[in-house]
Amino acid sequence: RKEVEQDPGPFNVPEGATVAFNCTYSNSASQSFFWYRQDCRKEPKLLMSVYSSGNEDGRFTAQLNRASQYISLLIRDSKLSDSATYLCVVRIGTGGFKTIFGAGTRLFVKA
Amino acid sequence: GAGVSQTPSNKVTEKGKYVELRCDPISGHTALYWYRQSLGQGPEFLIYFQGTGAADDSGLPNDRFFAVRPEGSVSTLKIQRTERGDSAVYLCASSPPGGAGELFFGEGSRLTVL
């Protein structure tokens, strides 16, 4: 079983749609959680951190459920520029910083 | 710019050859990571360093892969006896001390083994 699993995608949505990505992690020692965005042939970049209380950044909302070992990302009012791969990321342990990426979910937003 | 720098950006080699990939992290970043990414996949963890020492090398696929960071700054990923399956983009990232865990990536080194 992979340490971080994501919806396989791709997701094809029209502009203005709301889209949700799901992610599960297997290591109960996971301490920190993130969503990264990766554009085609570019390096990954941090989109947002994920906190147990949930957090929002404009059109983006991230949620964490530690009991279920589940992370989500919601994008409202999708824009063409949101088209990218979204990577679920988990940092494991308190003494170390091993950081594991999911396989990513590809999003295509169409006009 | 003061970002993570990786060289070479592209490397084509023949099966069986030895390659070195270099990463120059952001100044002051103590943690340094190497990942491998194949087409359509997420970055696969290889190894990370805290300072000069490899804190976790559990992702290195076999003993043909080795990485060093002798002075706690620049790191080199070394691949011996390359195989066609080693073809991928090798990504390096660094992270500041005491930070929230954000990784700052370089643009990667694309390795093609013929």
CSV table of C-alpha atoms in Angstrom, one decimal:
chain,number,residue,atom,x,y,z
A,1,ARG,CA,0.0,0.0,0.0
A,2,LYS,CA,1.3,3.4,-0.9
A,3,GLU,CA,2.0,5.8,2.0
A,4,VAL,CA,-0.1,8.6,0.4
A,5,GLU,CA,-2.9,7.8,-2.0
A,6,GLN,CA,-4.9,10.2,-4.1
A,7,ASP,CA,-7.9,10.2,-6.5
A,8,PRO,CA,-6.4,9.0,-9.8
A,9,GLY,CA,-8.1,11.6,-12.0
A,10,PRO,CA,-7.9,13.3,-14.3
A,11,PHE,CA,-10.7,15.7,-13.4
A,12,ASN,CA,-12.2,17.6,-16.3
A,13,VAL,CA,-14.5,20.5,-15.2
A,14,PRO,CA,-15.9,23.7,-16.7
A,15,GLU,CA,-14.9,27.1,-15.5
A,16,GLY,CA,-16.8,28.1,-12.4
A,17,ALA,CA,-17.2,24.5,-11.1
A,18,THR,CA,-16.4,23.3,-7.6
A,19,VAL,CA,-14.0,20.4,-7.5
A,20,ALA,CA,-12.8,18.3,-4.5
A,21,PHE,CA,-9.7,16.2,-4.2
A,22,ASN,CA,-9.3,13.4,-1.7
A,23,CYS,CA,-6.2,11.9,-0.2
A,24,THR,CA,-5.5,9.3,2.4
A,25,TYR,CA,-2.2,8.5,4.3
A,26,SER,CA,-1.2,5.3,6.0
A,27,ASN,CA,1.5,6.3,8.5
A,28,SER,CA,0.0,7.3,11.8
A,29,ALA,CA,3.3,9.1,12.7
A,30,SER,CA,2.5,11.7,10.0
A,31,GLN,CA,2.7,15.1,11.5
A,32,SER,CA,2.3,17.8,8.9
A,33,PHE,CA,0.2,17.9,5.7
A,34,PHE,CA,0.3,20.0,2.6
A,35,TRP,CA,-1.1,20.4,-0.9
A,36,TYR,CA,1.4,21.3,-3.6
A,37,ARG,CA,0.6,22.3,-7.2
A,38,GLN,CA,2.7,21.2,-10.2
A,39,ASP,CA,2.3,22.7,-13.6
A,40,CYS,CA,3.3,20.7,-16.6
A,41,ARG,CA,7.1,20.2,-16.8
A,42,LYS,CA,7.6,22.5,-13.8
A,43,GLU,CA,8.7,21.8,-10.2
A,44,PRO,CA,6.1,21.4,-7.5
A,45,LYS,CA,5.2,24.5,-5.4
A,46,LEU,CA,3.4,24.8,-2.1
A,47,LEU,CA,-0.3,25.6,-2.5
A,48,MET,CA,-1.2,25.5,1.2
A,49,SER,CA,-0.6,23.7,4.4
A,50,VAL,CA,-3.4,21.7,6.0
A,51,TYR,CA,-4.4,22.0,9.6
A,52,SER,CA,-6.8,20.0,11.7
A,53,SER,CA,-9.1,23.0,12.2
A,54,GLY,CA,-9.3,23.4,8.4
A,55,ASN,CA,-8.0,26.4,6.5
A,56,GLU,CA,-9.0,28.5,3.7
A,57,ASP,CA,-7.1,30.6,1.2
A,58,GLY,CA,-9.4,32.5,-1.2
A,59,ARG,CA,-11.1,29.9,-3.4
A,60,PHE,CA,-9.1,27.0,-1.8
A,61,THR,CA,-10.2,25.1,1.3
A,62,ALA,CA,-8.2,22.3,2.9
A,63,GLN,CA,-9.4,19.9,5.6
A,64,LEU,CA,-7.6,17.2,7.7
A,65,ASN,CA,-9.2,14.4,9.5
A,66,ARG,CA,-6.5,12.7,11.7
A,67,ALA,CA,-8.8,10.0,12.9
A,68,SER,CA,-9.6,8.8,9.4
A,69,GLN,CA,-6.1,9.8,8.1
A,70,TYR,CA,-7.8,11.8,5.3
A,71,ILE,CA,-7.0,15.1,3.7
A,72,SER,CA,-9.1,17.1,1.2
A,73,LEU,CA,-8.8,20.1,-1.0
A,74,LEU,CA,-11.8,22.0,-2.3
A,75,ILE,CA,-11.5,24.5,-5.2
A,76,ARG,CA,-14.4,26.8,-5.7
A,77,ASP,CA,-15.2,28.8,-8.9
A,78,SER,CA,-12.5,27.0,-10.9
A,79,LYS,CA,-10.4,29.1,-13.3
A,80,LEU,CA,-8.6,28.1,-16.4
A,81,SER,CA,-5.4,28.9,-14.5
A,82,ASP,CA,-6.2,26.2,-11.9
A,83,SER,CA,-5.4,23.5,-14.5
A,84,ALA,CA,-2.4,21.6,-13.0
A,85,THR,CA,-1.6,18.5,-11.0
A,86,TYR,CA,-2.4,18.7,-7.3
A,87,LEU,CA,-0.1,16.7,-5.0
A,88,CYS,CA,-1.0,15.6,-1.5
A,89,VAL,CA,2.0,15.7,0.8
A,90,VAL,CA,2.7,14.3,4.2
A,91,ARG,CA,5.7,14.9,6.5
A,92,ILE,CA,6.4,12.0,8.8
A,93,GLY,CA,7.6,12.0,12.4
A,94,THR,CA,8.5,14.7,14.9
A,95,GLY,CA,12.3,14.1,15.0
A,96,GLY,CA,12.8,13.9,11.3
A,97,PHE,CA,11.3,15.4,8.1
A,98,LYS,CA,10.8,12.6,5.7
A,99,THR,CA,8.3,14.1,3.2
A,100,ILE,CA,6.2,11.9,1.0
A,101,PHE,CA,4.2,12.9,-2.1
A,102,GLY,CA,1.1,11.3,-3.5
A,103,ALA,CA,0.9,10.5,-7.2
A,104,GLY,CA,-1.1,13.6,-7.9
A,105,THR,CA,-4.4,14.4,-9.4
A,106,ARG,CA,-4.6,16.1,-12.7
A,107,LEU,CA,-7.1,18.9,-13.1
A,108,PHE,CA,-8.3,20.3,-16.4
A,109,VAL,CA,-10.5,23.4,-16.3
A,110,LYS,CA,-12.2,24.1,-19.6
A,111,ALA,CA,-13.8,27.3,-20.9
B,1,GLY,CA,17.9,34.4,-8.1
B,2,ALA,CA,18.4,32.7,-4.8
B,3,GLY,CA,16.5,29.6,-5.5
B,4,VAL,CA,17.5,26.0,-5.6
B,5,SER,CA,19.9,25.4,-8.5
B,6,GLN,CA,20.3,22.0,-10.2
B,7,THR,CA,22.8,21.0,-12.8
B,8,PRO,CA,22.8,19.7,-15.4
B,9,SER,CA,19.3,20.4,-16.5
B,10,ASN,CA,19.5,17.6,-19.0
B,11,LYS,CA,21.7,14.6,-19.1
B,12,VAL,CA,21.7,11.9,-21.8
B,13,THR,CA,23.9,8.9,-21.1
B,14,GLU,CA,24.4,5.3,-22.2
B,15,LYS,CA,23.4,2.3,-20.2
B,16,GLY,CA,26.2,1.3,-17.8
B,17,LYS,CA,27.7,4.8,-17.4
B,18,TYR,CA,28.1,6.7,-14.2
B,19,VAL,CA,26.3,10.1,-13.7
B,20,GLU,CA,26.4,12.8,-11.1
B,21,LEU,CA,23.6,15.3,-10.5
B,22,ARG,CA,24.3,18.4,-8.4
B,23,CYS,CA,22.0,20.5,-6.2
B,24,ASP,CA,22.8,23.9,-4.7
B,25,PRO,CA,20.2,24.6,-2.1
B,26,ILE,CA,18.9,28.0,-0.9
B,27,SER,CA,21.5,29.6,1.4
B,28,GLY,CA,20.8,28.8,5.1
B,29,HIS,CA,18.5,25.8,4.4
B,30,THR,CA,19.7,22.9,6.5
B,31,ALA,CA,17.4,20.2,5.1
B,32,LEU,CA,18.0,18.9,1.5
B,33,TYR,CA,15.9,16.4,-0.3
B,34,TRP,CA,16.2,14.3,-3.4
B,35,TYR,CA,13.2,13.0,-5.3
B,36,ARG,CA,12.8,11.1,-8.6
B,37,GLN,CA,9.7,11.8,-10.8
B,38,SER,CA,8.6,9.7,-13.7
B,39,LEU,CA,6.0,10.8,-16.2
B,40,GLY,CA,2.5,10.9,-14.8
B,41,GLN,CA,3.8,10.1,-11.2
B,42,GLY,CA,4.3,12.1,-8.1
B,43,PRO,CA,7.8,12.8,-6.8
B,44,GLU,CA,9.3,9.6,-5.3
B,45,PHE,CA,11.3,10.2,-2.1
B,46,LEU,CA,14.9,9.1,-2.3
B,47,ILE,CA,16.9,10.6,0.5
B,48,TYR,CA,17.1,13.6,2.8
B,49,PHE,CA,19.9,15.3,4.6
B,50,GLN,CA,20.0,17.3,7.8
B,51,GLY,CA,23.2,19.2,7.6
B,52,THR,CA,26.0,16.9,6.3
B,53,GLY,CA,24.4,13.6,7.3
B,54,ALA,CA,21.8,11.5,5.5
B,55,ALA,CA,18.9,11.5,8.0
B,56,ASP,CA,16.9,9.0,5.9
B,57,ASP,CA,18.0,7.2,2.8
B,58,SER,CA,15.2,4.6,2.8
B,59,GLY,CA,14.0,5.7,-0.6
B,60,LEU,CA,17.2,4.9,-2.5
B,61,PRO,CA,16.2,2.1,-4.8
B,62,ASN,CA,19.4,0.1,-4.7
B,63,ASP,CA,23.1,0.3,-4.0
B,64,ARG,CA,23.8,1.9,-7.4
B,65,PHE,CA,22.4,5.2,-6.0
B,66,PHE,CA,24.4,7.3,-3.5
B,67,ALA,CA,24.2,10.9,-2.3
B,68,VAL,CA,26.6,13.1,-0.4
B,69,ARG,CA,26.5,16.5,1.1
B,70,PRO,CA,30.0,16.9,2.5
B,71,GLU,CA,29.8,20.5,3.8
B,72,GLY,CA,26.2,20.8,4.5
B,73,SER,CA,25.3,22.8,1.5
B,74,VAL,CA,25.8,21.5,-2.1
B,75,SER,CA,24.7,17.9,-2.6
B,76,THR,CA,25.5,15.4,-5.3
B,77,LEU,CA,23.4,12.4,-6.3
B,78,LYS,CA,25.5,9.7,-7.8
B,79,ILE,CA,24.2,6.8,-10.0
B,80,GLN,CA,26.5,4.0,-11.0
B,81,ARG,CA,26.0,1.5,-13.8
B,82,THR,CA,22.9,3.4,-15.1
B,83,GLU,CA,20.0,1.5,-16.4
B,84,ARG,CA,17.2,2.5,-18.8
B,85,GLY,CA,14.8,2.4,-15.8
B,86,ASP,CA,16.7,5.2,-14.1
B,87,SER,CA,15.4,7.7,-16.7
B,88,ALA,CA,13.4,10.3,-14.9
B,89,VAL,CA,13.5,13.8,-13.6
B,90,TYR,CA,15.5,14.1,-10.5
B,91,LEU,CA,14.3,16.9,-8.2
B,92,CYS,CA,16.1,18.5,-5.4
B,93,ALA,CA,14.4,20.5,-2.7
B,94,SER,CA,15.6,22.4,0.4
B,95,SER,CA,13.9,23.5,3.6
B,96,PRO,CA,14.8,26.1,6.2
B,97,PRO,CA,15.5,25.3,9.8
B,98,GLY,CA,12.5,25.8,12.1
B,99,GLY,CA,10.1,26.3,9.2
B,100,ALA,CA,6.7,24.8,8.7
B,101,GLY,CA,8.0,22.1,6.4
B,102,GLU,CA,7.6,23.8,3.0
B,103,LEU,CA,10.0,22.4,0.4
B,104,PHE,CA,11.5,24.7,-2.2
B,105,PHE,CA,12.3,22.8,-5.4
B,106,GLY,CA,14.8,23.3,-8.1
B,107,GLU,CA,13.8,22.8,-11.7
B,108,GLY,CA,15.1,19.3,-11.8
B,109,SER,CA,17.7,17.3,-13.8
B,110,ARG,CA,16.2,15.3,-16.6
B,111,LEU,CA,18.2,12.0,-17.0
B,112,THR,CA,17.8,9.9,-20.1
B,113,VAL,CA,19.6,6.6,-20.2
B,114,LEU,CA,19.8,5.1,-23.7
